[in-house]
XYZ file of C-alpha atoms in Angstrom:
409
model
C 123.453 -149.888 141.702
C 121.354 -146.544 141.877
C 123.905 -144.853 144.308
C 127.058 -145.852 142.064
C 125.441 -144.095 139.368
C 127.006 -140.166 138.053
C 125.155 -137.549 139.167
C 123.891 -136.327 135.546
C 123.018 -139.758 135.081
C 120.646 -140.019 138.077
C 119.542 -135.841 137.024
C 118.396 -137.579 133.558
C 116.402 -140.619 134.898
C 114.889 -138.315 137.116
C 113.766 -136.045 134.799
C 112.317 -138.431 131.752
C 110.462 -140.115 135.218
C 108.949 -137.357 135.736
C 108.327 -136.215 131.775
C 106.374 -139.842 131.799
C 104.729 -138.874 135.040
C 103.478 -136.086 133.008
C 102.986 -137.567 129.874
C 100.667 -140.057 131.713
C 98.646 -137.557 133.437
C 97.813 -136.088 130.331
C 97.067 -138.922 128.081
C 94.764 -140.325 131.118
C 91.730 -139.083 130.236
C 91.873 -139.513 126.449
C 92.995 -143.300 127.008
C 89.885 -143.746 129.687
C 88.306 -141.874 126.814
C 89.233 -144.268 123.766
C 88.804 -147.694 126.255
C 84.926 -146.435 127.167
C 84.496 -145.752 122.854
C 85.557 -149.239 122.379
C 83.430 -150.446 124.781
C 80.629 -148.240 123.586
C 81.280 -149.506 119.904
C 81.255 -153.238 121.394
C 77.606 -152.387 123.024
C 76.006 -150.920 120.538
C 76.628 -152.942 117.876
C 75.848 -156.027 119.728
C 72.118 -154.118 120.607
C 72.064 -153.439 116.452
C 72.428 -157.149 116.044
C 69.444 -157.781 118.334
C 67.296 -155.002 116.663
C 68.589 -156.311 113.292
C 67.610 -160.026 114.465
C 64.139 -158.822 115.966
C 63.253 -157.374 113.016
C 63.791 -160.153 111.055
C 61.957 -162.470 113.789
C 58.792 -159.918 113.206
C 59.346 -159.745 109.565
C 58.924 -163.399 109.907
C 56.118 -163.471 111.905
C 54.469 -161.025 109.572
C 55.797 -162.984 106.193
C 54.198 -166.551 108.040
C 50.482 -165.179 108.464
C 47.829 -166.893 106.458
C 46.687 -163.499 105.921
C 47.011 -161.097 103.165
C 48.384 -157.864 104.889
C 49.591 -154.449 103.916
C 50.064 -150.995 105.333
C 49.457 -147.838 103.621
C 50.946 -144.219 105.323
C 48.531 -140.745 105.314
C 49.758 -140.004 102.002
C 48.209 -143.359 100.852
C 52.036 -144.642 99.983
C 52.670 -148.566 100.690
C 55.169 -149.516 103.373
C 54.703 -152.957 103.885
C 53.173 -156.200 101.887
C 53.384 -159.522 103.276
C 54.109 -162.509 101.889
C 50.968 -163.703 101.562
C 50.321 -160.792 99.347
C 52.536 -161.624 97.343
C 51.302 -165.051 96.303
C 47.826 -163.940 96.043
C 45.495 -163.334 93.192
C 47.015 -160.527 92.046
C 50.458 -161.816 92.686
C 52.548 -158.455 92.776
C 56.311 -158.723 94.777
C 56.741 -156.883 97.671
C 59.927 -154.435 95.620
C 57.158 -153.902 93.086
C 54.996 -152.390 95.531
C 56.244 -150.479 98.523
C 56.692 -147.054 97.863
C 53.869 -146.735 95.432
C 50.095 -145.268 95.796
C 47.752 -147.767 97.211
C 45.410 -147.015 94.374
C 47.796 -147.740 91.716
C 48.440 -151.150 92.936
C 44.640 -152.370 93.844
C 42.278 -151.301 91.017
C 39.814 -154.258 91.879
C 37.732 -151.131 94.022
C 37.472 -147.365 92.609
C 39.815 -145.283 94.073
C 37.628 -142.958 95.449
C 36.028 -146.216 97.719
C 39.256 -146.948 98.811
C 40.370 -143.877 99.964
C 36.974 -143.336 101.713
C 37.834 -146.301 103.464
C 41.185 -145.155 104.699
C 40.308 -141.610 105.653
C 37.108 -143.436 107.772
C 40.239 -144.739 109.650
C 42.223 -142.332 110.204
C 39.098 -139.466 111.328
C 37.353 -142.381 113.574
C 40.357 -144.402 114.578
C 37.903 -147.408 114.392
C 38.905 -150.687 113.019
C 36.557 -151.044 109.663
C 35.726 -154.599 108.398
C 34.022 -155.120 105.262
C 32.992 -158.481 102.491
C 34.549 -158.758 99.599
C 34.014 -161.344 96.517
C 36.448 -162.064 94.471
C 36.547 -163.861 91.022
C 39.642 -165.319 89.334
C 40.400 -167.985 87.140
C 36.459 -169.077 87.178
C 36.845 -169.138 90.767
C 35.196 -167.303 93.408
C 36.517 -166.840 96.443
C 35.425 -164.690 100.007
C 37.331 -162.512 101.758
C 37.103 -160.586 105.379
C 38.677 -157.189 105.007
C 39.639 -155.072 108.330
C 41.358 -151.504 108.242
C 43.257 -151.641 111.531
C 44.570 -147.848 112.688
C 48.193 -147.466 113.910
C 49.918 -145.196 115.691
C 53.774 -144.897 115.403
C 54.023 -141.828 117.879
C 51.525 -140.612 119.847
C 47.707 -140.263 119.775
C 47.861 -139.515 116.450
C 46.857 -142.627 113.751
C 50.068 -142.863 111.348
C 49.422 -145.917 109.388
C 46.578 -147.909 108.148
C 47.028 -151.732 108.323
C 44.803 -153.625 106.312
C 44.439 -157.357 106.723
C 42.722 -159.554 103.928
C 41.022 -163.040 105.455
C 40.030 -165.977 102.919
C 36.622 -166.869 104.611
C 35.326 -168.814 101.414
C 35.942 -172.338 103.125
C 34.258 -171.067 106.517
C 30.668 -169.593 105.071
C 30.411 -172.961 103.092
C 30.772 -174.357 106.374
C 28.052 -171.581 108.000
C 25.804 -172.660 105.166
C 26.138 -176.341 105.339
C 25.337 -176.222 109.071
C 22.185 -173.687 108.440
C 21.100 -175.416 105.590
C 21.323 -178.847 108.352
C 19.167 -177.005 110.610
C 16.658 -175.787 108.060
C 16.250 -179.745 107.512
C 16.057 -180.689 110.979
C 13.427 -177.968 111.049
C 11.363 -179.135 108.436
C 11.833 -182.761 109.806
C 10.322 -181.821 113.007
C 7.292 -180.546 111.246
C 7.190 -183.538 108.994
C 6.780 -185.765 111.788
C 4.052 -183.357 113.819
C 1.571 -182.912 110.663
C 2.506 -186.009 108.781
C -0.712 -188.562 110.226
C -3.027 -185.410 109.965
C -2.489 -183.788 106.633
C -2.108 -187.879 105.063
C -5.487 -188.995 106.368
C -7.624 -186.363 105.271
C -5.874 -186.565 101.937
C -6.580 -190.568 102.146
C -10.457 -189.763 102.864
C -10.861 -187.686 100.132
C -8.864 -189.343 97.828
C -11.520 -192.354 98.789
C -14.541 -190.220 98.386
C -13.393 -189.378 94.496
C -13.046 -193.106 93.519
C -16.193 -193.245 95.005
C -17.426 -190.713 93.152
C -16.024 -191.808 90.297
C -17.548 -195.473 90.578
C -21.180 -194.018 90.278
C -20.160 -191.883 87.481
C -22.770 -193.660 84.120
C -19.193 -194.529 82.325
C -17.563 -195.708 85.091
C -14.631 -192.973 84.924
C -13.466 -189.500 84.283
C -16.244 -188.842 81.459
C -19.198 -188.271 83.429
C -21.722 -185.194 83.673
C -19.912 -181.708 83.235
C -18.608 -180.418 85.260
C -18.692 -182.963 87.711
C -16.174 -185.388 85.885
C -13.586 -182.124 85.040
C -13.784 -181.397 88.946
C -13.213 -184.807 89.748
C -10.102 -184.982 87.570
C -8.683 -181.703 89.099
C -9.241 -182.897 92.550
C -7.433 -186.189 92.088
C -4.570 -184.479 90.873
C -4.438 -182.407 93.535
C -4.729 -184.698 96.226
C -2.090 -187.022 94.060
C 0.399 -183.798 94.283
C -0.284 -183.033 97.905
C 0.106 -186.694 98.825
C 3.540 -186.412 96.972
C 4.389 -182.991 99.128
C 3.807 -185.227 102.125
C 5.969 -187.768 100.846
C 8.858 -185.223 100.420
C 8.596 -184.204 104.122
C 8.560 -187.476 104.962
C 12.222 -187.997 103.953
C 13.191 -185.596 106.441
C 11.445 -186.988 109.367
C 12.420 -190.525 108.903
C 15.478 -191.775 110.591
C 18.489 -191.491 108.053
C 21.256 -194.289 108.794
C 20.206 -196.476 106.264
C 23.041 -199.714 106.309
C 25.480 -198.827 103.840
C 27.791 -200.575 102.137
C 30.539 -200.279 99.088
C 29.003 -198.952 95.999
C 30.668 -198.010 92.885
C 29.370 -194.637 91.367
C 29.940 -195.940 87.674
C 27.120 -198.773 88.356
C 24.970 -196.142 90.413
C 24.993 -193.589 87.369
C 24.389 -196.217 84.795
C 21.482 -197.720 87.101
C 20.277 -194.385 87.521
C 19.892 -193.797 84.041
C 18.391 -196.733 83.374
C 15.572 -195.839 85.619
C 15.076 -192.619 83.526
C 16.161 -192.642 79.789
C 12.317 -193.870 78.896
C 11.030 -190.922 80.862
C 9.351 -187.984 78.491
C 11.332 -185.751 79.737
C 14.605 -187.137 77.899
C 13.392 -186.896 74.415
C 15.132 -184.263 72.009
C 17.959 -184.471 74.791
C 21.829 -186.211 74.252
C 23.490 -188.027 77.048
C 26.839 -188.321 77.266
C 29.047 -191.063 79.516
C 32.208 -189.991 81.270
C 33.043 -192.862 83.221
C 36.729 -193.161 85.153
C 37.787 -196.962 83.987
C 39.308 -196.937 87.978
C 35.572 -197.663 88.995
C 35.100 -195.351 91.834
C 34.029 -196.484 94.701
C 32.207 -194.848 98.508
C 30.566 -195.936 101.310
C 26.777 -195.451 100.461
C 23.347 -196.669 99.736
C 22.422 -197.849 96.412
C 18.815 -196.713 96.715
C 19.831 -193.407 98.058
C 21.850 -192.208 96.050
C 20.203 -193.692 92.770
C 17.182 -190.984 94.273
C 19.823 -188.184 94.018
C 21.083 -188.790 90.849
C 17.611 -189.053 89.295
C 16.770 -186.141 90.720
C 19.510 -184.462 89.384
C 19.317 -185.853 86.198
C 15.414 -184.928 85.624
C 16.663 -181.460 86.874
C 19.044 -180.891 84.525
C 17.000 -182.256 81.687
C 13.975 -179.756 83.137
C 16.621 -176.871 83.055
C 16.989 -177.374 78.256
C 13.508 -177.451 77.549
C 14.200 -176.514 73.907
C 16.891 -180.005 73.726
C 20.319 -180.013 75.092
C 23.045 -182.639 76.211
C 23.168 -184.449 79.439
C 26.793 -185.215 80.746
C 27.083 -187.711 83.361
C 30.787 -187.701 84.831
C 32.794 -189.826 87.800
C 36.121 -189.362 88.761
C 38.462 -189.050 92.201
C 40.286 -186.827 93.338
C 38.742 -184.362 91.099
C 38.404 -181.506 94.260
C 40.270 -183.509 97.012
C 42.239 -186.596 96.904
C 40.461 -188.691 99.322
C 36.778 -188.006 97.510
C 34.968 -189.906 94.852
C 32.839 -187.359 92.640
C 30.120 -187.704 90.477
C 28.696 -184.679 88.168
C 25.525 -184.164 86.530
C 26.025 -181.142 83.754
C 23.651 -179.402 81.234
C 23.627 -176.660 79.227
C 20.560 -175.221 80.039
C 19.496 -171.874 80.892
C 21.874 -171.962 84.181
C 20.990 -170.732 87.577
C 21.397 -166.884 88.966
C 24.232 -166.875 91.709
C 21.358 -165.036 94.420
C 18.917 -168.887 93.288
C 22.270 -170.666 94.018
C 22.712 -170.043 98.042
C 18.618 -171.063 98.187
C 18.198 -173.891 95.915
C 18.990 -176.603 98.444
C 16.614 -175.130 100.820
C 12.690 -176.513 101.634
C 9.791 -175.335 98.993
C 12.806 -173.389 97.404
C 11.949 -173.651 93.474
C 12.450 -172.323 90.250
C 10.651 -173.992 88.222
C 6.711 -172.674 87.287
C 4.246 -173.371 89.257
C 2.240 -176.753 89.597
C 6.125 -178.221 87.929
C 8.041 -178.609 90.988
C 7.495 -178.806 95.610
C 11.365 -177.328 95.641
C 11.750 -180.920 98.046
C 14.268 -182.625 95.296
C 17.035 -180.553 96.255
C 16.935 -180.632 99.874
C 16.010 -184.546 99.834
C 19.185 -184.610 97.913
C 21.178 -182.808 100.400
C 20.270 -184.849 103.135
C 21.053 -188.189 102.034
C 24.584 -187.030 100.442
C 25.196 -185.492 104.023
C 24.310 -188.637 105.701
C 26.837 -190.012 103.518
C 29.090 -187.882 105.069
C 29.321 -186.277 101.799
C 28.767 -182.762 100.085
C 26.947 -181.340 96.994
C 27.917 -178.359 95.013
C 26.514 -176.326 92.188
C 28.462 -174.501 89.715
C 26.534 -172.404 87.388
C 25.922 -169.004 85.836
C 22.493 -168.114 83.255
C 22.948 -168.539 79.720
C 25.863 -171.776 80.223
C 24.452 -174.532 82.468
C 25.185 -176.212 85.452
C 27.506 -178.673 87.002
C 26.120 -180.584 90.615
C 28.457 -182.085 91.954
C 28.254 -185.095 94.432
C 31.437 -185.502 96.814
C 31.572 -188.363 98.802
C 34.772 -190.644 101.016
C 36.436 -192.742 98.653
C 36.927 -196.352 99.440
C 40.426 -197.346 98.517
């Protein structure tokens, strides 16, 4: 044991005890040291995992809007461009683009605008929202633009977030529904003032064949200038009695029974109706039927009075000769429609005439030639047919309507 032990022996255990003893003490606090490091390390690179993985979560979120958005710094530099942006009209990638002026990268608006726009932001610290219109590829599209203000640190604004919104599909919508109540509008009057405009129109309509009876010749040559008045007078009365009959369509009950129709007979009906009329000499027609025989839900009768008034539209819009193309297809915008286009290539319609041609006593044509009814009668019946119409069109190369309605399988 211990106490068998030399003395020197027991002198040296003693001492390199103690030496340990020592040794210990002093390593102590750099060992506490070096454990609380490691656990330190551990911690904080666990919390950089969660910033890493947050920011990716909000990169993410940002990447997954259905919004166009980028941020620009005070010196105008770009920090941050979604996804979206990427795959929009201009199509730039995001490595392409952050870093670099604003106004290098968006030249649609003068620089001088755009920075207007920005400073506004960052002096009033007010979110700024503006329309924009937007043409590519032949298309036009609407967008919502807002200037949002942010502030990194502090009061003061650091960064200017600007957010682009498609809004094209939403104002057809807005229009759609305005242009529905303009209708029910005019429907409502229809039906007020229909019995008293039509039956002193049917009196005095009356008193001119009377008139005309006890004319010597029995007609329109009688004494001047009683039989020229006479003749003016009946065609007024005929082309306010027509007026009346265009209001008409809006006051009487739509739901007409409907049935499967398919829009290669109602095109080739329709211009059977018309091809004799005056109007179609010194004009071409031209049949692009689909051989798969579309077919919809509809009315014959109705929607033969569309396309005829579409038709003598289009042949009214090449008064010096032209050619008529009559079209049907599906799937042409959307899979599950059935379309049907009347195109000219006529003098074309101004965009500003485009967002008012579907609306009541709306007409371009010269006086005495058109009530501006057709259009709107039009629009009725093809939304009844739970359906839409579109124009495409621009002065100096024609127009396209277009007639979209459900397709029957």
């Amino acid at each position: 044991g211990f106490a068998s032990q030399p003395t020197s022996e027991r002198r040296g255990d003693g001492l390199r005890l103690r030496t340990l003893g020592v040794i210990a003490d002093v390593l102590a606090p750099y060992l506490a040291s070096a454990e609380l490091s490691s656990d330190l390390a551990g911690e904080v690179a666990v919390q950089s995992r969660e910033i890493d993985e947050q920011r990716r979560f909000t990169s993410l979120i940002v990447d997954s809007l259905p919004v166009g958005l980028y941020v620009v710094d005070r010196d105008y530099l770009i920090q941050a461009w979604n996804r979206k942006r990427e795959t929009g009209t201009q199509g730039l990638r995001r490595g392409e683009v952050v870093g670099r002026p604003v106004f290098e990268v968006l030249t649609r608006q003068p620089a001088e605008q755009l920075r207007a726009e920005f400073d506004r932001v960052f002096a009033t610290g007010e979110i700024q929202q503006q329309e924009m219109e937007v043409t590519a590829g032949g298309e036009t599209r609407h967008y919502r633009i807002s200037k949002i203000p942010m502030r990194l640190e502090g009061d003061e604004i650091s960064h200017v977030i600007t957010i682009g919104e498609d809004v094209t599909e939403r104002q057809a919508i807005q229009a759609r529904i305005a242009q529905s109540e303009k209708l029910a509008a005019v429907g409502q009057l229809a039906a007020g003032v229909m019995h008293e405009i039509n039956n002193p129109l049917a009196t005095i309509g009356a008193c001119v064949a009377a008139i005309q009876g006890r004319l010597p010749d029995g007609g329109w040559k009688g004494p001047e200038p009683v039989g020229e008045s006479l003749e003016i007078i009946d065609k007024e009365v005929d082309r306010c009695t027509r007026i009346v009959d265009g209001l008409l369509d809006f006051s009487r009950p739509q739901g007409t029974s409907k049935g499967p129709v398919s829009l290669n007979q109602i095109v080739t009906d329709t211009l059977f109706l018309v091809k004799h009329h005056q109007r179609f000499k010194r004009r071409q027609v031209v049949l692009e039927l689909d051989p798969g025989e579309p077919r919809a839900a509809g009315n014959s009768e109705q929607l033969i009075q569309v396309l005829m008034a579409l038709m003598l539209n289009a042949v009214d819009a090449m008064e010096e000769g032209g050619t008529l193309t009559l079209r049907t297809a599906v799937g042409r915008g959307r899979a599950d429609e059935a379309v049907v286009e009347v195109e000219d290539n006529g003098v074309g319609i101004p965009r500003d005439d485009q967002r008012k041609i579907f609306e009541p006593f709306y007409t371009t044509k010269a006086p005495g030639r058109g009530t501006g009814l057709g259009l709107s009668v039009c629009y009725g019946i093809v939304q009844d047919h739970r359906g839409r119409i579109e124009v495409d069109s621009a002065p100096g190369r024609g127009s396209i309507f277009r007639v979209c309605l459900p397709v029957l399988p």
